[in-house]
Amino acid sequence: MKVEQIYTGCLAQGAYYVESNGEAVVIDPLREVQPYIEKAEKSGAKIKYVLETHFHADFVSGHLDLAKKTGATIVFGPTAKPSFEAHVAEDGEILKVGNIQIKVIHTPGHTMESTCFLLIDENGKETGLFTGDTLFIGDVGRPDLAQKVIADLTQEILAAHLYYSLHNKIIPLADDIIVYPAHGAGSACGKNMSKETTDTLGNQKKTNYALQPMSKKKFIEEVLDGLMPPPGYFPANVLMNIKGYESIDEVLHKGTQALSPTEFEVAANETDALLLDTRDAQTFAKGFIPNSINIGIDGNFAPWAGTLIPDIKQTILLIADEGREEEIVTRLARVGYDNTIGYLKGGFEAWKNAGKETDTIESISVDELAKRMEENPDLNILDVRKKSEHFSEHLIGSENIALDYINEHIAEVNKDKTYYVHCAGGYRSMIFNSILRARGYDNLIDVQGGFTAIKESGKFKVSDYVCPTTML
């Protein structure tokens, strides 16, 4: 028997490949399915099942393409109602894979169809539990997402279901079972996930707050406390996973069309396409196409794209570093943005060499910021980190408008004022600056290195640190 976790850092997502005696299953696959197919072919195995722990909200699963290309059966847990051919398993049903068995355990709470898959080895021993978003390392799945799709559900009803699922279905299992969750730290599907991506169930019973003895009422209070609104693209991803979607092959073919500067300009003028520049923040600042938005590929690219691009059907044109175009189209497709229609051949340099119009954003060091603050102590400092980050520690006198909610709070930024904008390290501040620049805000100055550089310089008055665990 072979069990392999395939972890994707930018989504903090874990897919799983399990193989026994020439047969395999893939659990919660990503959109690009060829790596799973190649893995099975290398071992001489046939992928028998594609197991889905639930209808995912934070990414578009690869179940449809994987089933189509391999002949595998898609399996969901009880109550699931997909709009395509799939096996909706019964609670307690046994799936045979080679010399092993996988038991279906219905665990509603994160969503109503949420299901865990219990791995039983060749000797009949229960060895692993693929928990999806029901149980994470250090946390449990948030119970407020399904209510966005099913109107008569509330987060309190879902939290109650989750309480019973954990106490009646999971906690009674053996302590030495390995927990294999669908996500780790950084995912918006929970609030307190560990950076560890596996653990024993016994250790989780000791350390996970949600598995401690408590009443249902107390559990609901604990699980719902501190939940932030989920990214706007989550409901759209759920619907794509339920109803189906375009093949990743077609998305890649369409999105990797190379366009000359003139063709790119025509496409931009004749469509409502978003110009998405995925280069490094400081490279972008030195020169970019007017009205383009910067979300760097070397960061939490897909979640930020999903958070900040309101319409999942938005047409997109790419400006990218040469050779990374397919990677970018793939990562957009992972979160459901399938309408990339091409990229700028030769990148920004080709645009500039063609004599096309360009723009820049002023970006200064923390030393230069300190100098300017000495000359004018009343500079407008804008911190675009999360509210919790700002509250924990910040530059005295700074304002806070979190990038996450820029579309709701943009009116709070005065076009006539000059702002010095920072985040934690420089990634988010350039996204913020580029979005506002495209909307006519010309007086924004980026602070390189963000709050990390500000604090390390020792040249600024910083608030006393408040541990995040003590914050309301």
JSON list of C-alpha atoms in Angstrom, two decimals, residues 59-237:
[
{"chain": "A", "resi": 59, "resn": "PHE", "atom": "CA", "xyz": [-10.64, 25.61, -5.52]},
{"chain": "A", "resi": 60, "resn": "VAL", "atom": "CA", "xyz": [-12.10, 23.86, -8.55]},
{"chain": "A", "resi": 61, "resn": "SER", "atom": "CA", "xyz": [-11.42, 20.14, -8.23]},
{"chain": "A", "resi": 62, "resn": "GLY", "atom": "CA", "xyz": [-10.11, 18.01, -11.09]},
{"chain": "A", "resi": 63, "resn": "HIS", "atom": "CA", "xyz": [-12.63, 15.22, -10.62]},
{"chain": "A", "resi": 64, "resn": "LEU", "atom": "CA", "xyz": [-14.35, 15.61, -14.00]},
{"chain": "A", "resi": 65, "resn": "ASP", "atom": "CA", "xyz": [-11.23, 15.69, -16.16]},
{"chain": "A", "resi": 66, "resn": "LEU", "atom": "CA", "xyz": [-9.58, 12.90, -14.17]},
{"chain": "A", "resi": 67, "resn": "ALA", "atom": "CA", "xyz": [-12.62, 10.64, -14.49]},
{"chain": "A", "resi": 68, "resn": "LYS", "atom": "CA", "xyz": [-12.96, 11.38, -18.20]},
{"chain": "A", "resi": 69, "resn": "LYS", "atom": "CA", "xyz": [-9.32, 10.64, -18.93]},
{"chain": "A", "resi": 70, "resn": "THR", "atom": "CA", "xyz": [-8.99, 7.48, -16.81]},
{"chain": "A", "resi": 71, "resn": "GLY", "atom": "CA", "xyz": [-12.47, 5.96, -16.64]},
{"chain": "A", "resi": 72, "resn": "ALA", "atom": "CA", "xyz": [-12.41, 6.29, -12.86]},
{"chain": "A", "resi": 73, "resn": "THR", "atom": "CA", "xyz": [-15.67, 6.57, -10.91]},
{"chain": "A", "resi": 74, "resn": "ILE", "atom": "CA", "xyz": [-16.27, 9.84, -9.07]},
{"chain": "A", "resi": 75, "resn": "VAL", "atom": "CA", "xyz": [-17.46, 9.21, -5.51]},
{"chain": "A", "resi": 76, "resn": "PHE", "atom": "CA", "xyz": [-19.23, 11.68, -3.22]},
{"chain": "A", "resi": 77, "resn": "GLY", "atom": "CA", "xyz": [-20.68, 11.13, 0.22]},
{"chain": "A", "resi": 78, "resn": "PRO", "atom": "CA", "xyz": [-24.36, 10.90, 1.16]},
{"chain": "A", "resi": 79, "resn": "THR", "atom": "CA", "xyz": [-26.74, 13.78, 0.21]},
{"chain": "A", "resi": 80, "resn": "ALA", "atom": "CA", "xyz": [-24.46, 15.05, -2.58]},
{"chain": "A", "resi": 81, "resn": "LYS", "atom": "CA", "xyz": [-26.35, 16.00, -5.74]},
{"chain": "A", "resi": 82, "resn": "PRO", "atom": "CA", "xyz": [-23.83, 16.54, -8.54]},
{"chain": "A", "resi": 83, "resn": "SER", "atom": "CA", "xyz": [-25.02, 17.50, -12.00]},
{"chain": "A", "resi": 84, "resn": "PHE", "atom": "CA", "xyz": [-22.89, 14.82, -13.65]},
{"chain": "A", "resi": 85, "resn": "GLU", "atom": "CA", "xyz": [-22.44, 11.06, -13.41]},
{"chain": "A", "resi": 86, "resn": "ALA", "atom": "CA", "xyz": [-21.05, 10.04, -10.03]},
{"chain": "A", "resi": 87, "resn": "HIS", "atom": "CA", "xyz": [-21.53, 7.44, -7.33]},
{"chain": "A", "resi": 88, "resn": "VAL", "atom": "CA", "xyz": [-23.19, 8.90, -4.24]},
{"chain": "A", "resi": 89, "resn": "ALA", "atom": "CA", "xyz": [-22.02, 6.52, -1.54]},
{"chain": "A", "resi": 90, "resn": "GLU", "atom": "CA", "xyz": [-23.92, 5.41, 1.54]},
{"chain": "A", "resi": 91, "resn": "ASP", "atom": "CA", "xyz": [-22.66, 6.03, 5.05]},
{"chain": "A", "resi": 92, "resn": "GLY", "atom": "CA", "xyz": [-20.55, 3.04, 6.04]},
{"chain": "A", "resi": 93, "resn": "GLU", "atom": "CA", "xyz": [-20.12, 1.78, 2.48]},
{"chain": "A", "resi": 94, "resn": "ILE", "atom": "CA", "xyz": [-16.86, -0.05, 1.73]},
{"chain": "A", "resi": 95, "resn": "LEU", "atom": "CA", "xyz": [-14.87, 0.70, -1.44]},
{"chain": "A", "resi": 96, "resn": "LYS", "atom": "CA", "xyz": [-12.32, -1.96, -2.42]},
{"chain": "A", "resi": 97, "resn": "VAL", "atom": "CA", "xyz": [-9.03, -0.83, -3.95]},
{"chain": "A", "resi": 98, "resn": "GLY", "atom": "CA", "xyz": [-6.50, -3.56, -4.62]},
{"chain": "A", "resi": 99, "resn": "ASN", "atom": "CA", "xyz": [-5.88, -5.29, -1.29]},
{"chain": "A", "resi": 100, "resn": "ILE", "atom": "CA", "xyz": [-7.16, -2.41, 0.84]},
{"chain": "A", "resi": 101, "resn": "GLN", "atom": "CA", "xyz": [-10.56, -0.99, 1.74]},
{"chain": "A", "resi": 102, "resn": "ILE", "atom": "CA", "xyz": [-11.86, 2.55, 2.12]},
{"chain": "A", "resi": 103, "resn": "LYS", "atom": "CA", "xyz": [-14.84, 3.12, 4.38]},
{"chain": "A", "resi": 104, "resn": "VAL", "atom": "CA", "xyz": [-17.21, 6.03, 3.72]},
{"chain": "A", "resi": 105, "resn": "ILE", "atom": "CA", "xyz": [-17.97, 8.04, 6.87]},
{"chain": "A", "resi": 106, "resn": "HIS", "atom": "CA", "xyz": [-20.56, 10.77, 6.42]},
{"chain": "A", "resi": 107, "resn": "THR", "atom": "CA", "xyz": [-19.54, 13.79, 8.52]},
{"chain": "A", "resi": 108, "resn": "PRO", "atom": "CA", "xyz": [-21.84, 16.74, 7.76]},
{"chain": "A", "resi": 109, "resn": "GLY", "atom": "CA", "xyz": [-21.00, 20.11, 9.25]},
{"chain": "A", "resi": 110, "resn": "HIS", "atom": "CA", "xyz": [-18.57, 21.95, 7.02]},
{"chain": "A", "resi": 111, "resn": "THR", "atom": "CA", "xyz": [-21.08, 21.14, 4.30]},
{"chain": "A", "resi": 112, "resn": "MET", "atom": "CA", "xyz": [-23.98, 18.72, 4.39]},
{"chain": "A", "resi": 113, "resn": "GLU", "atom": "CA", "xyz": [-22.36, 16.22, 2.03]},
{"chain": "A", "resi": 114, "resn": "SER", "atom": "CA", "xyz": [-18.96, 16.38, 3.78]},
{"chain": "A", "resi": 115, "resn": "THR", "atom": "CA", "xyz": [-17.48, 12.91, 4.09]},
{"chain": "A", "resi": 116, "resn": "CYS", "atom": "CA", "xyz": [-14.33, 11.37, 5.53]},
{"chain": "A", "resi": 117, "resn": "PHE", "atom": "CA", "xyz": [-12.71, 8.30, 4.01]},
{"chain": "A", "resi": 118, "resn": "LEU", "atom": "CA", "xyz": [-11.25, 5.74, 6.42]},
{"chain": "A", "resi": 119, "resn": "LEU", "atom": "CA", "xyz": [-8.29, 3.78, 5.07]},
{"chain": "A", "resi": 120, "resn": "ILE", "atom": "CA", "xyz": [-8.15, 0.07, 6.06]},
{"chain": "A", "resi": 121, "resn": "ASP", "atom": "CA", "xyz": [-4.91, -1.69, 5.18]},
{"chain": "A", "resi": 122, "resn": "GLU", "atom": "CA", "xyz": [-4.28, -5.20, 3.83]},
{"chain": "A", "resi": 123, "resn": "ASN", "atom": "CA", "xyz": [-4.47, -6.65, 7.37]},
{"chain": "A", "resi": 124, "resn": "GLY", "atom": "CA", "xyz": [-7.81, -5.04, 8.15]},
{"chain": "A", "resi": 125, "resn": "LYS", "atom": "CA", "xyz": [-6.30, -2.34, 10.37]},
{"chain": "A", "resi": 126, "resn": "GLU", "atom": "CA", "xyz": [-7.72, 1.19, 10.24]},
{"chain": "A", "resi": 127, "resn": "THR", "atom": "CA", "xyz": [-4.64, 3.31, 9.50]},
{"chain": "A", "resi": 128, "resn": "GLY", "atom": "CA", "xyz": [-5.63, 6.65, 8.00]},
{"chain": "A", "resi": 129, "resn": "LEU", "atom": "CA", "xyz": [-8.50, 9.11, 7.79]},
{"chain": "A", "resi": 130, "resn": "PHE", "atom": "CA", "xyz": [-8.89, 11.51, 4.87]},
{"chain": "A", "resi": 131, "resn": "THR", "atom": "CA", "xyz": [-10.89, 14.23, 6.56]},
{"chain": "A", "resi": 132, "resn": "GLY", "atom": "CA", "xyz": [-11.36, 16.82, 3.82]},
{"chain": "A", "resi": 133, "resn": "ASP", "atom": "CA", "xyz": [-12.50, 20.04, 5.51]},
{"chain": "A", "resi": 134, "resn": "THR", "atom": "CA", "xyz": [-14.19, 18.29, 8.44]},
{"chain": "A", "resi": 135, "resn": "LEU", "atom": "CA", "xyz": [-11.05, 18.05, 10.59]},
{"chain": "A", "resi": 136, "resn": "PHE", "atom": "CA", "xyz": [-7.80, 19.93, 10.13]},
{"chain": "A", "resi": 137, "resn": "ILE", "atom": "CA", "xyz": [-4.62, 19.80, 12.15]},
{"chain": "A", "resi": 138, "resn": "GLY", "atom": "CA", "xyz": [-5.42, 22.18, 14.99]},
{"chain": "A", "resi": 139, "resn": "ASP", "atom": "CA", "xyz": [-8.83, 23.20, 13.70]},
{"chain": "A", "resi": 140, "resn": "VAL", "atom": "CA", "xyz": [-12.08, 22.12, 12.06]},
{"chain": "A", "resi": 141, "resn": "GLY", "atom": "CA", "xyz": [-13.79, 23.28, 8.89]},
{"chain": "A", "resi": 142, "resn": "ARG", "atom": "CA", "xyz": [-15.70, 26.52, 9.08]},
{"chain": "A", "resi": 143, "resn": "PRO", "atom": "CA", "xyz": [-19.48, 25.87, 9.11]},
{"chain": "A", "resi": 144, "resn": "ASP", "atom": "CA", "xyz": [-20.58, 29.03, 7.32]},
{"chain": "A", "resi": 145, "resn": "LEU", "atom": "CA", "xyz": [-19.83, 28.28, 3.68]},
{"chain": "A", "resi": 146, "resn": "ALA", "atom": "CA", "xyz": [-22.65, 25.95, 2.64]},
{"chain": "A", "resi": 147, "resn": "GLN", "atom": "CA", "xyz": [-25.21, 28.50, 3.78]},
{"chain": "A", "resi": 148, "resn": "LYS", "atom": "CA", "xyz": [-24.05, 30.68, 0.87]},
{"chain": "A", "resi": 149, "resn": "VAL", "atom": "CA", "xyz": [-25.30, 28.00, -1.53]},
{"chain": "A", "resi": 150, "resn": "ILE", "atom": "CA", "xyz": [-28.23, 26.43, 0.36]},
{"chain": "A", "resi": 151, "resn": "ALA", "atom": "CA", "xyz": [-30.58, 29.14, 1.63]},
{"chain": "A", "resi": 152, "resn": "ASP", "atom": "CA", "xyz": [-32.28, 27.31, 4.50]},
{"chain": "A", "resi": 153, "resn": "LEU", "atom": "CA", "xyz": [-29.01, 26.46, 6.25]},
{"chain": "A", "resi": 154, "resn": "THR", "atom": "CA", "xyz": [-27.47, 28.64, 8.93]},
{"chain": "A", "resi": 155, "resn": "GLN", "atom": "CA", "xyz": [-23.97, 28.50, 10.34]},
{"chain": "A", "resi": 156, "resn": "GLU", "atom": "CA", "xyz": [-25.43, 27.48, 13.69]},
{"chain": "A", "resi": 157, "resn": "ILE", "atom": "CA", "xyz": [-27.24, 24.48, 12.14]},
{"chain": "A", "resi": 158, "resn": "LEU", "atom": "CA", "xyz": [-24.08, 23.43, 10.32]},
{"chain": "A", "resi": 159, "resn": "ALA", "atom": "CA", "xyz": [-21.96, 23.85, 13.47]},
{"chain": "A", "resi": 160, "resn": "ALA", "atom": "CA", "xyz": [-24.37, 21.56, 15.34]},
{"chain": "A", "resi": 161, "resn": "HIS", "atom": "CA", "xyz": [-24.02, 18.93, 12.61]},
{"chain": "A", "resi": 162, "resn": "LEU", "atom": "CA", "xyz": [-20.25, 19.26, 12.85]},
{"chain": "A", "resi": 163, "resn": "TYR", "atom": "CA", "xyz": [-20.37, 18.73, 16.61]},
{"chain": "A", "resi": 164, "resn": "TYR", "atom": "CA", "xyz": [-22.21, 15.43, 16.20]},
{"chain": "A", "resi": 165, "resn": "SER", "atom": "CA", "xyz": [-19.97, 14.33, 13.32]},
{"chain": "A", "resi": 166, "resn": "LEU", "atom": "CA", "xyz": [-16.84, 14.87, 15.37]},
{"chain": "A", "resi": 167, "resn": "HIS", "atom": "CA", "xyz": [-18.15, 13.32, 18.58]},
{"chain": "A", "resi": 168, "resn": "ASN", "atom": "CA", "xyz": [-20.06, 10.41, 17.09]},
{"chain": "A", "resi": 169, "resn": "LYS", "atom": "CA", "xyz": [-17.96, 9.53, 14.04]},
{"chain": "A", "resi": 170, "resn": "ILE", "atom": "CA", "xyz": [-14.37, 10.71, 14.48]},
{"chain": "A", "resi": 171, "resn": "ILE", "atom": "CA", "xyz": [-13.45, 10.90, 18.17]},
{"chain": "A", "resi": 172, "resn": "PRO", "atom": "CA", "xyz": [-14.37, 7.21, 18.75]},
{"chain": "A", "resi": 173, "resn": "LEU", "atom": "CA", "xyz": [-11.76, 6.10, 16.17]},
{"chain": "A", "resi": 174, "resn": "ALA", "atom": "CA", "xyz": [-8.36, 4.76, 17.28]},
{"chain": "A", "resi": 175, "resn": "ASP", "atom": "CA", "xyz": [-5.71, 7.20, 18.45]},
{"chain": "A", "resi": 176, "resn": "ASP", "atom": "CA", "xyz": [-2.98, 5.85, 16.13]},
{"chain": "A", "resi": 177, "resn": "ILE", "atom": "CA", "xyz": [-4.94, 6.64, 12.96]},
{"chain": "A", "resi": 178, "resn": "ILE", "atom": "CA", "xyz": [-3.17, 9.26, 10.81]},
{"chain": "A", "resi": 179, "resn": "VAL", "atom": "CA", "xyz": [-5.28, 12.32, 9.95]},
{"chain": "A", "resi": 180, "resn": "TYR", "atom": "CA", "xyz": [-4.88, 13.49, 6.35]},
{"chain": "A", "resi": 181, "resn": "PRO", "atom": "CA", "xyz": [-6.72, 16.84, 5.97]},
{"chain": "A", "resi": 182, "resn": "ALA", "atom": "CA", "xyz": [-7.48, 18.76, 2.78]},
{"chain": "A", "resi": 183, "resn": "HIS", "atom": "CA", "xyz": [-5.83, 21.98, 3.98]},
{"chain": "A", "resi": 184, "resn": "GLY", "atom": "CA", "xyz": [-3.14, 23.46, 6.20]},
{"chain": "A", "resi": 185, "resn": "ALA", "atom": "CA", "xyz": [-2.17, 26.88, 7.52]},
{"chain": "A", "resi": 186, "resn": "GLY", "atom": "CA", "xyz": [-3.03, 29.70, 5.14]},
{"chain": "A", "resi": 187, "resn": "SER", "atom": "CA", "xyz": [-6.33, 28.32, 3.87]},
{"chain": "A", "resi": 188, "resn": "ALA", "atom": "CA", "xyz": [-9.48, 30.38, 4.35]},
{"chain": "A", "resi": 189, "resn": "CYS", "atom": "CA", "xyz": [-11.46, 27.18, 5.01]},
{"chain": "A", "resi": 190, "resn": "GLY", "atom": "CA", "xyz": [-10.56, 27.32, 8.71]},
{"chain": "A", "resi": 191, "resn": "LYS", "atom": "CA", "xyz": [-9.26, 29.90, 11.17]},
{"chain": "A", "resi": 192, "resn": "ASN", "atom": "CA", "xyz": [-6.52, 28.27, 13.27]},
{"chain": "A", "resi": 193, "resn": "MET", "atom": "CA", "xyz": [-4.86, 25.58, 11.17]},
{"chain": "A", "resi": 194, "resn": "SER", "atom": "CA", "xyz": [-1.42, 24.24, 12.00]},
{"chain": "A", "resi": 195, "resn": "LYS", "atom": "CA", "xyz": [1.50, 24.43, 9.60]},
{"chain": "A", "resi": 196, "resn": "GLU", "atom": "CA", "xyz": [1.73, 20.65, 10.01]},
{"chain": "A", "resi": 197, "resn": "THR", "atom": "CA", "xyz": [-0.18, 18.78, 7.32]},
{"chain": "A", "resi": 198, "resn": "THR", "atom": "CA", "xyz": [-0.68, 15.40, 9.06]},
{"chain": "A", "resi": 199, "resn": "ASP", "atom": "CA", "xyz": [-0.92, 14.16, 12.65]},
{"chain": "A", "resi": 200, "resn": "THR", "atom": "CA", "xyz": [-2.22, 11.25, 14.69]},
{"chain": "A", "resi": 201, "resn": "LEU", "atom": "CA", "xyz": [-5.83, 11.42, 15.69]},
{"chain": "A", "resi": 202, "resn": "GLY", "atom": "CA", "xyz": [-4.77, 10.79, 19.28]},
{"chain": "A", "resi": 203, "resn": "ASN", "atom": "CA", "xyz": [-2.63, 13.93, 19.34]},
{"chain": "A", "resi": 204, "resn": "GLN", "atom": "CA", "xyz": [-5.46, 15.95, 17.82]},
{"chain": "A", "resi": 205, "resn": "LYS", "atom": "CA", "xyz": [-7.76, 14.71, 20.57]},
{"chain": "A", "resi": 206, "resn": "LYS", "atom": "CA", "xyz": [-5.28, 16.22, 23.04]},
{"chain": "A", "resi": 207, "resn": "THR", "atom": "CA", "xyz": [-4.42, 19.47, 21.27]},
{"chain": "A", "resi": 208, "resn": "ASN", "atom": "CA", "xyz": [-7.22, 20.48, 18.89]},
{"chain": "A", "resi": 209, "resn": "TYR", "atom": "CA", "xyz": [-9.57, 22.89, 20.67]},
{"chain": "A", "resi": 210, "resn": "ALA", "atom": "CA", "xyz": [-12.59, 21.58, 18.77]},
{"chain": "A", "resi": 211, "resn": "LEU", "atom": "CA", "xyz": [-12.09, 17.99, 19.98]},
{"chain": "A", "resi": 212, "resn": "GLN", "atom": "CA", "xyz": [-12.05, 18.83, 23.68]},
{"chain": "A", "resi": 213, "resn": "PRO", "atom": "CA", "xyz": [-14.96, 17.81, 25.91]},
{"chain": "A", "resi": 214, "resn": "MET", "atom": "CA", "xyz": [-17.62, 20.52, 25.75]},
{"chain": "A", "resi": 215, "resn": "SER", "atom": "CA", "xyz": [-21.34, 21.00, 25.27]},
{"chain": "A", "resi": 216, "resn": "LYS", "atom": "CA", "xyz": [-22.86, 21.46, 21.83]},
{"chain": "A", "resi": 217, "resn": "LYS", "atom": "CA", "xyz": [-23.67, 25.07, 22.73]},
{"chain": "A", "resi": 218, "resn": "LYS", "atom": "CA", "xyz": [-20.08, 25.78, 23.76]},
{"chain": "A", "resi": 219, "resn": "PHE", "atom": "CA", "xyz": [-18.76, 24.08, 20.63]},
{"chain": "A", "resi": 220, "resn": "ILE", "atom": "CA", "xyz": [-20.93, 26.23, 18.38]},
{"chain": "A", "resi": 221, "resn": "GLU", "atom": "CA", "xyz": [-19.71, 29.37, 20.15]},
{"chain": "A", "resi": 222, "resn": "GLU", "atom": "CA", "xyz": [-16.07, 28.30, 19.84]},
{"chain": "A", "resi": 223, "resn": "VAL", "atom": "CA", "xyz": [-16.25, 27.31, 16.18]},
{"chain": "A", "resi": 224, "resn": "LEU", "atom": "CA", "xyz": [-18.11, 30.45, 15.08]},
{"chain": "A", "resi": 225, "resn": "ASP", "atom": "CA", "xyz": [-15.98, 32.86, 17.11]},
{"chain": "A", "resi": 226, "resn": "GLY", "atom": "CA", "xyz": [-13.62, 34.97, 15.04]},
{"chain": "A", "resi": 227, "resn": "LEU", "atom": "CA", "xyz": [-14.75, 33.82, 11.59]},
{"chain": "A", "resi": 228, "resn": "MET", "atom": "CA", "xyz": [-13.94, 36.39, 8.91]},
{"chain": "A", "resi": 229, "resn": "PRO", "atom": "CA", "xyz": [-16.07, 36.65, 5.75]},
{"chain": "A", "resi": 230, "resn": "PRO", "atom": "CA", "xyz": [-14.89, 34.12, 3.14]},
{"chain": "A", "resi": 231, "resn": "PRO", "atom": "CA", "xyz": [-13.44, 35.28, -0.19]},
{"chain": "A", "resi": 232, "resn": "GLY", "atom": "CA", "xyz": [-16.09, 36.25, -2.70]},
{"chain": "A", "resi": 233, "resn": "TYR", "atom": "CA", "xyz": [-15.21, 33.55, -5.22]},
{"chain": "A", "resi": 234, "resn": "PHE", "atom": "CA", "xyz": [-16.04, 30.67, -2.86]},
{"chain": "A", "resi": 235, "resn": "PRO", "atom": "CA", "xyz": [-19.74, 30.27, -3.82]},
{"chain": "A", "resi": 236, "resn": "ALA", "atom": "CA", "xyz": [-18.86, 30.34, -7.52]},
{"chain": "A", "resi": 237, "resn": "ASN", "atom": "CA", "xyz": [-16.29, 27.57, -7.04]}
]
